[in-house]
PDB file of C-alpha atoms in Angstrom:
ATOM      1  CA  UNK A   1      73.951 337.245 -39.612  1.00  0.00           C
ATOM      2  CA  UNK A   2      72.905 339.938 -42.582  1.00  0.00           C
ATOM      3  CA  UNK A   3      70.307 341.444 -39.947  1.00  0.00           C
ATOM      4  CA  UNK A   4      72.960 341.658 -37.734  1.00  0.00           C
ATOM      5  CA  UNK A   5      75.497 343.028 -39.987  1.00  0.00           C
ATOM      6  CA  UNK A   6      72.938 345.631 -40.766  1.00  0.00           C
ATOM      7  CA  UNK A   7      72.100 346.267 -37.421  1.00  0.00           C
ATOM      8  CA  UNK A   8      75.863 347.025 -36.445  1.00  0.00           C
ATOM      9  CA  UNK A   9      75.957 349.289 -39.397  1.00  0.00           C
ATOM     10  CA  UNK A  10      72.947 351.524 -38.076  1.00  0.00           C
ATOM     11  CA  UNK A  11      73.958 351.497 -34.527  1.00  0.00           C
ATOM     12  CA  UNK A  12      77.531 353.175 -35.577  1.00  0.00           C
ATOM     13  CA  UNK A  13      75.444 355.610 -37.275  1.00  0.00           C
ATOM     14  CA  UNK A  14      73.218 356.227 -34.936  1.00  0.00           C
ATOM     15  CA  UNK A  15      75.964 356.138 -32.277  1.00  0.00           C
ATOM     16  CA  UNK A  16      78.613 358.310 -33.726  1.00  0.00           C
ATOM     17  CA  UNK A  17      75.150 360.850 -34.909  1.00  0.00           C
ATOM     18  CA  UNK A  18      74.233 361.656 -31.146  1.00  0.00           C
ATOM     19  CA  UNK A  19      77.613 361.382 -29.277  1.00  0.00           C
ATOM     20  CA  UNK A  20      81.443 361.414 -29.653  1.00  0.00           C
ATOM     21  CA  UNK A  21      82.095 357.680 -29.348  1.00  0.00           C
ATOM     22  CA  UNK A  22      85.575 356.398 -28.223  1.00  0.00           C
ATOM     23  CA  UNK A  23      86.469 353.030 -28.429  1.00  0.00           C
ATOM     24  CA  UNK A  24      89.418 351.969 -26.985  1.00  0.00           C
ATOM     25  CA  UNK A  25      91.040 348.079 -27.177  1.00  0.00           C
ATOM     26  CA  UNK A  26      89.471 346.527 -29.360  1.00  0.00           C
ATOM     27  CA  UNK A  27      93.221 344.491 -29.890  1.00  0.00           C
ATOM     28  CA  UNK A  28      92.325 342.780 -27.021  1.00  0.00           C
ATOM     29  CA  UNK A  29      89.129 340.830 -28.245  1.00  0.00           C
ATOM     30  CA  UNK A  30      90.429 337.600 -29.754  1.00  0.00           C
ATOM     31  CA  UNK A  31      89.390 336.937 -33.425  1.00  0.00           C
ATOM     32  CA  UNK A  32      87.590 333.219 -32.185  1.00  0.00           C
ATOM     33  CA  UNK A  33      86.894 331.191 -29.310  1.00  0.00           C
ATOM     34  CA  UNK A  34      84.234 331.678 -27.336  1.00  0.00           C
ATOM     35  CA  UNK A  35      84.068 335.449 -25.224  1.00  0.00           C
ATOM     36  CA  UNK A  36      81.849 336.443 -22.566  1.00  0.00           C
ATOM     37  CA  UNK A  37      81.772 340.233 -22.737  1.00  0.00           C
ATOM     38  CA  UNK A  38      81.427 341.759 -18.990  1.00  0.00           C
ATOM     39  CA  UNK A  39      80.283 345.374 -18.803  1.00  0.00           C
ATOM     40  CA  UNK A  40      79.053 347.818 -16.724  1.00  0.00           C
ATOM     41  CA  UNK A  41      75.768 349.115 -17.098  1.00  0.00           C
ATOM     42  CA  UNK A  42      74.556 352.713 -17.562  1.00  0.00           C
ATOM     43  CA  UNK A  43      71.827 352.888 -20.289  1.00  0.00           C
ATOM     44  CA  UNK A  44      69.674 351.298 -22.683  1.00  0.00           C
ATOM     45  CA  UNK A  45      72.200 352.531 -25.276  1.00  0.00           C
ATOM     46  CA  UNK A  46      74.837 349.425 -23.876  1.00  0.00           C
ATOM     47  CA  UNK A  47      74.061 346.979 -25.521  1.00  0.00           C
ATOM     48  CA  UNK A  48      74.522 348.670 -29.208  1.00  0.00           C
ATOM     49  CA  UNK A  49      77.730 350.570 -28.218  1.00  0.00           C
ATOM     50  CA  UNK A  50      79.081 347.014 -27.067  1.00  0.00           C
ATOM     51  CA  UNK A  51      78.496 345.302 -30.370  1.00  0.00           C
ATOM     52  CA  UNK A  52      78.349 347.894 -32.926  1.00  0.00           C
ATOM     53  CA  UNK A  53      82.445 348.556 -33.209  1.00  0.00           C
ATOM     54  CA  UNK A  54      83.643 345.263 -33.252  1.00  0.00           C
ATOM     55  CA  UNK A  55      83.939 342.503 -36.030  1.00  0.00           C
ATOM     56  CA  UNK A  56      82.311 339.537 -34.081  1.00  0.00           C
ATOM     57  CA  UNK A  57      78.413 338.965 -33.208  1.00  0.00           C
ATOM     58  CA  UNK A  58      77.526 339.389 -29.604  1.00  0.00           C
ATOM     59  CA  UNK A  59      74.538 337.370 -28.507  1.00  0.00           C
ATOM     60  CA  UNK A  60      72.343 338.825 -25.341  1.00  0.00           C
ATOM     61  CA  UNK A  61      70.115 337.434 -22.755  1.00  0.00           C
ATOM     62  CA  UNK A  62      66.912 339.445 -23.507  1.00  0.00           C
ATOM     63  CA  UNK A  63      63.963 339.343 -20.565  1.00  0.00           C
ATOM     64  CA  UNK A  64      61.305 336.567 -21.944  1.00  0.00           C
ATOM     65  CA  UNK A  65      58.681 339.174 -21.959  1.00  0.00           C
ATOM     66  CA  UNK A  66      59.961 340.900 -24.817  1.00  0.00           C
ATOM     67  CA  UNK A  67      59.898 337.874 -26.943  1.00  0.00           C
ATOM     68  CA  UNK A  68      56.119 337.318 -26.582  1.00  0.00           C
ATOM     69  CA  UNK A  69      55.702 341.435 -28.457  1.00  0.00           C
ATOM     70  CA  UNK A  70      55.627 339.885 -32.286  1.00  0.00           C
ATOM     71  CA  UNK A  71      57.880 342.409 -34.030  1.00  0.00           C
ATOM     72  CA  UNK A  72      60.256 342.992 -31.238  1.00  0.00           C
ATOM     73  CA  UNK A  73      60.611 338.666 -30.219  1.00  0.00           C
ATOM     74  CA  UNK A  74      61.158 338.271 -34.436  1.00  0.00           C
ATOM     75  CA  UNK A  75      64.263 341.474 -34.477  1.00  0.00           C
ATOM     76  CA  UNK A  76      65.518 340.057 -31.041  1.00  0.00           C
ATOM     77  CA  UNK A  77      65.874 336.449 -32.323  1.00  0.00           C
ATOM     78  CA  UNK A  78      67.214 337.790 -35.603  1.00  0.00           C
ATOM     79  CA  UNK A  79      69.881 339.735 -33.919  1.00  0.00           C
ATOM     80  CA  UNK A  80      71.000 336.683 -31.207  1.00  0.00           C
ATOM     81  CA  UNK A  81      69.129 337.316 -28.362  1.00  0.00           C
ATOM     82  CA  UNK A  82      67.996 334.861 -26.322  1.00  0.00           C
ATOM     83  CA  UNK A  83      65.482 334.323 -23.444  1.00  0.00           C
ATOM     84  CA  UNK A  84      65.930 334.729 -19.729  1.00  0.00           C
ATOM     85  CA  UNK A  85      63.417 334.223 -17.315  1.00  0.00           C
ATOM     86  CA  UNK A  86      63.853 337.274 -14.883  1.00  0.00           C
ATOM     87  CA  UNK A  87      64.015 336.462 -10.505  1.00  0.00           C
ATOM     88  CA  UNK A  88      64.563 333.258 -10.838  1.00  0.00           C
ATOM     89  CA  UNK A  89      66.869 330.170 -11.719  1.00  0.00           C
ATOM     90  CA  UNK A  90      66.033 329.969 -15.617  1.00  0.00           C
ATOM     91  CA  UNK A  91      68.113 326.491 -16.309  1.00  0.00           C
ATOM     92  CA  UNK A  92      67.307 326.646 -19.741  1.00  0.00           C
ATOM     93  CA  UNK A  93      68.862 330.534 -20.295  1.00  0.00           C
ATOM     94  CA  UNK A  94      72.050 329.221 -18.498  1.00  0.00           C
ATOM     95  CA  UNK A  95      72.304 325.983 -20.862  1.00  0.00           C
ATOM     96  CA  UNK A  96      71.727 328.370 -23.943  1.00  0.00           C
ATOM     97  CA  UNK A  97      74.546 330.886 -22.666  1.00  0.00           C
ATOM     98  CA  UNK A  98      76.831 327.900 -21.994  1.00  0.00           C
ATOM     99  CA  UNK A  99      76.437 326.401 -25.453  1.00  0.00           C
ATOM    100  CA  UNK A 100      76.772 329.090 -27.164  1.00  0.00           C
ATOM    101  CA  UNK A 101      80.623 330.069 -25.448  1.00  0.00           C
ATOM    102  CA  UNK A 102      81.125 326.404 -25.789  1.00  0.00           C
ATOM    103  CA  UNK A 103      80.258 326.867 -29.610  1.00  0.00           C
ATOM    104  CA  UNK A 104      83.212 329.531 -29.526  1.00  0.00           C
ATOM    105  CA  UNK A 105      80.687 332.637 -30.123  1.00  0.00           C
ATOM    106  CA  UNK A 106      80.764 335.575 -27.663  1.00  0.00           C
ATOM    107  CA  UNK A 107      77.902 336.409 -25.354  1.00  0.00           C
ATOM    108  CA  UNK A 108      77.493 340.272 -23.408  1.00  0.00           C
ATOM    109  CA  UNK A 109      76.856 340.016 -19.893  1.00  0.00           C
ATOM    110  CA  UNK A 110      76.429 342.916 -17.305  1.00  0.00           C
ATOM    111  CA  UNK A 111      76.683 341.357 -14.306  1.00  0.00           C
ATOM    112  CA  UNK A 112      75.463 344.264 -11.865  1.00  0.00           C
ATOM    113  CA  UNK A 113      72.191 343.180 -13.571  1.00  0.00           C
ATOM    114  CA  UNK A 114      70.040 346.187 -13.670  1.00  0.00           C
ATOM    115  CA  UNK A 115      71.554 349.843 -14.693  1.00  0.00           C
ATOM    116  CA  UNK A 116      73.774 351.809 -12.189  1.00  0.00           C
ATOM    117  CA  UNK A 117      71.492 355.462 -12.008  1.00  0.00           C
ATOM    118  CA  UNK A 118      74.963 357.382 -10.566  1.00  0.00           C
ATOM    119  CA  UNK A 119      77.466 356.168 -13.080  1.00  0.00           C
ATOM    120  CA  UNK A 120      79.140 354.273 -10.515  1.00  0.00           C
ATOM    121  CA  UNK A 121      80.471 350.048 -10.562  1.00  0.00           C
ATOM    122  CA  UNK A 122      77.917 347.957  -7.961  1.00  0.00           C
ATOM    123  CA  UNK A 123      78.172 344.795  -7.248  1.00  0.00           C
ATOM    124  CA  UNK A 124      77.742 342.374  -9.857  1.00  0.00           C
ATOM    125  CA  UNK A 125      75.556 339.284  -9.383  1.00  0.00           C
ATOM    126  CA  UNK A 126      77.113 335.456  -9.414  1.00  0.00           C
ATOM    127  CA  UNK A 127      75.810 334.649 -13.081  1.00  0.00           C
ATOM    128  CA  UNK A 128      78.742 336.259 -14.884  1.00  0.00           C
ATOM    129  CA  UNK A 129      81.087 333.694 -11.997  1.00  0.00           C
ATOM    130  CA  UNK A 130      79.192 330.715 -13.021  1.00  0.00           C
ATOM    131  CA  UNK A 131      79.676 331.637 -17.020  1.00  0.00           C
ATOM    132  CA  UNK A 132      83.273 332.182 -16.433  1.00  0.00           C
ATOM    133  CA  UNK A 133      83.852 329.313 -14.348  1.00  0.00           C
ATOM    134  CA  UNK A 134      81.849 326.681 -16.551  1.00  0.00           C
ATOM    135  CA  UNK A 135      83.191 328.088 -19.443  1.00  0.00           C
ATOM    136  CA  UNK A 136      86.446 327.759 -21.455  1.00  0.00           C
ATOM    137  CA  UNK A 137      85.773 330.916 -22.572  1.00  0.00           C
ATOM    138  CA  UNK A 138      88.441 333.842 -22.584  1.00  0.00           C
ATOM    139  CA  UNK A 139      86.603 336.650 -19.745  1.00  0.00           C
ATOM    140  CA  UNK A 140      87.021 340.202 -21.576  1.00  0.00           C
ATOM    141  CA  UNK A 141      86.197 342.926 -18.484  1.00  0.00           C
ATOM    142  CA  UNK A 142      84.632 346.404 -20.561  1.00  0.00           C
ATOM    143  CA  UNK A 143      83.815 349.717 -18.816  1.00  0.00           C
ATOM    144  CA  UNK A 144      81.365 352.113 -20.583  1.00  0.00           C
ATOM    145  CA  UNK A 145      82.368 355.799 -18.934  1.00  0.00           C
ATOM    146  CA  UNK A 146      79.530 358.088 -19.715  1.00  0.00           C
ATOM    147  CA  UNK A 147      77.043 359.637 -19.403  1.00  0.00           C
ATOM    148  CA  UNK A 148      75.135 359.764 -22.809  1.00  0.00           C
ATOM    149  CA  UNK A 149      74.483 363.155 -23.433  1.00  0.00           C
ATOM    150  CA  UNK A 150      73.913 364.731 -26.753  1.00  0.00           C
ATOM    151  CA  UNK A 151      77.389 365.497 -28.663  1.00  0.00           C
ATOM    152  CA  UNK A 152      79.148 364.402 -25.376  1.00  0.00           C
ATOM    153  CA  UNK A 153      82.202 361.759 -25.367  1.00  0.00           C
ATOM    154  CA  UNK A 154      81.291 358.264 -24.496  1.00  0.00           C
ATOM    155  CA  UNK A 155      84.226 355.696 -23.832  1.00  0.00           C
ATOM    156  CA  UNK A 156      83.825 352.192 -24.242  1.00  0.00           C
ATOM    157  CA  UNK A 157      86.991 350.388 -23.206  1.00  0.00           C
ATOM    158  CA  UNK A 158      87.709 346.647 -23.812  1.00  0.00           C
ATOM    159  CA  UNK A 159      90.017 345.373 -21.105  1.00  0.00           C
ATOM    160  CA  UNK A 160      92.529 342.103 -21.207  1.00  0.00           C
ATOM    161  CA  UNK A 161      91.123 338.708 -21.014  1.00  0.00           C
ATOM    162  CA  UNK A 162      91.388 338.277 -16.910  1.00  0.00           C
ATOM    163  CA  UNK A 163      93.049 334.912 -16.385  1.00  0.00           C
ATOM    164  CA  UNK A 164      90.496 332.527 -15.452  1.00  0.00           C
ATOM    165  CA  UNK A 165      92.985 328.952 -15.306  1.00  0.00           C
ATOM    166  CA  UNK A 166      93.342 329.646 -11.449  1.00  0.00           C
ATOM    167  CA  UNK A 167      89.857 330.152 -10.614  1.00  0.00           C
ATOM    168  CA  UNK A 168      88.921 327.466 -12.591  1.00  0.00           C
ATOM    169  CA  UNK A 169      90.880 324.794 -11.284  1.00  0.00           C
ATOM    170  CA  UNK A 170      90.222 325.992  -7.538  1.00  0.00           C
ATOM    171  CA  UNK A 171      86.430 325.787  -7.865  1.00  0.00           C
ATOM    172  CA  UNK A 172      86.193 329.115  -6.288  1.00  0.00           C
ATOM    173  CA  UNK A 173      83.016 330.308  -6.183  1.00  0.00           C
ATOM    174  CA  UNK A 174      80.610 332.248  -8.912  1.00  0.00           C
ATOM    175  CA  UNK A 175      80.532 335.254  -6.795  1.00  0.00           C
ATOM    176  CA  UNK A 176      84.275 335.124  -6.066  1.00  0.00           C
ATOM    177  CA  UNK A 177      85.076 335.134  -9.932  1.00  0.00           C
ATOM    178  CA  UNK A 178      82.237 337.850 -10.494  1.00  0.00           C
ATOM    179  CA  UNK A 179      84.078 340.145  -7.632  1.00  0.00           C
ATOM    180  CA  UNK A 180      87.025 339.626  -9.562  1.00  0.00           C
ATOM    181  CA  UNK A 181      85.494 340.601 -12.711  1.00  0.00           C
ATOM    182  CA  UNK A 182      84.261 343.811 -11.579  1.00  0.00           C
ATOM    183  CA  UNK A 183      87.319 344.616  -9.682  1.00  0.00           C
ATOM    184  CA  UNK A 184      88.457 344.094 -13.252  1.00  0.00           C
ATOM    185  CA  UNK A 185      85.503 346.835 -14.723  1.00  0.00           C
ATOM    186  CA  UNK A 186      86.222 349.365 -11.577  1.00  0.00           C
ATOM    187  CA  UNK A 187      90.411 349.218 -12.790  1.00  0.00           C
ATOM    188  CA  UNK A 188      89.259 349.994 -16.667  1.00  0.00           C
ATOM    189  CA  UNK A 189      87.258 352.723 -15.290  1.00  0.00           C
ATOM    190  CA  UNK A 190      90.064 354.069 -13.176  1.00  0.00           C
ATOM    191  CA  UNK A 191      92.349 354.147 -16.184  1.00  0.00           C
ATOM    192  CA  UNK A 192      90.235 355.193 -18.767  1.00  0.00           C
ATOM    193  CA  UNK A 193      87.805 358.117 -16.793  1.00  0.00           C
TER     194      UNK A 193
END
């Protein structure tokens, strides 16, 4: 948890250096319990700007090939991350994720899966349904307005916890509840651009 403390710490820094940073709701994360963070996806800078302003660790699937690279495998597992297997159905990543909201800790999810090159909200893959749905965990929708340039803003905006009881109790499908969760992102975007 020091490493990650420390990390937070230089990612502000670092952050706040190269743009104007704007982080907006931060009320609405709640203090325990476990969170699954579900953002949109614009850069390699994400993942930072997600964690870095708020009190509580956020834990990452990280591809499994950057776990094999000695130094980078030793920071990643020292921060939280975790392995995922890439195009395919990696039981063991989903088991880990699960735990880990079961455990009440908060995991960061962008469920488009790969970054959006135009800025704009795609379609998010079923993964960030089937955490939601399995899950007791409170769903907290972000939107990351961009782009990152040098000295430019850069909004980061925490949405609500989207009401999951319903979906849950329906059995609607992972996609269904991922559709709903970035008609949740596209809203936050709408609001906050």
């Amino acid at each position: 948890m020091k490493l990650y403390r420390f990390g937070q710490a230089v990612c502000r820094l670092v952050l706040r250096t190269l743009f104007k940073v704007e982080i907006r709701g931060k009320e609405h994360i709640p203090s325990e319990g476990g969170v699954l963070l579900c953002s949109n996806h614009i850069s390699n800078f994400d993942p930072p700007l997600l964690g870095a302003f708020i009190h509580r660790q956020v834990r990452y699937m990280a591809k499994k090939e950057l776990f094999d690279k000695k130094g980078i495998g030793k920071l990643l597992k020292g921060l939280g991350a975790f392995p995922v297997k890439r195009g395919g159905n990696d039981r063991e990543s989903l088991r880990t994720a699960l735990r880990i909201l079961k455990e009440g800790d908060m995991v960061g999810l962008f469920p488009e899966g790969t970054r959006s090159k135009t800025g704009e909200i795609g379609n998010g893959l079923a993964g960030a349904g089937f955490f939601a749905g399995k899950s007791e965990a409170y769903v907290i929708p972000c939107v990351i307005i961009g782009p990152y340039r040098f000295r430019k803003r850069v909004i980061l905006a925490y949405g609500e916890p989207i009401d999951m009881e319903a979906y849950r109790q329906q059995r609607v499908s992972a996609q269904e509840i991922t559709d709903t969760i970035m008609t949740e992102i596209q809203r936050l975007k709408d609001i906050h651009q």
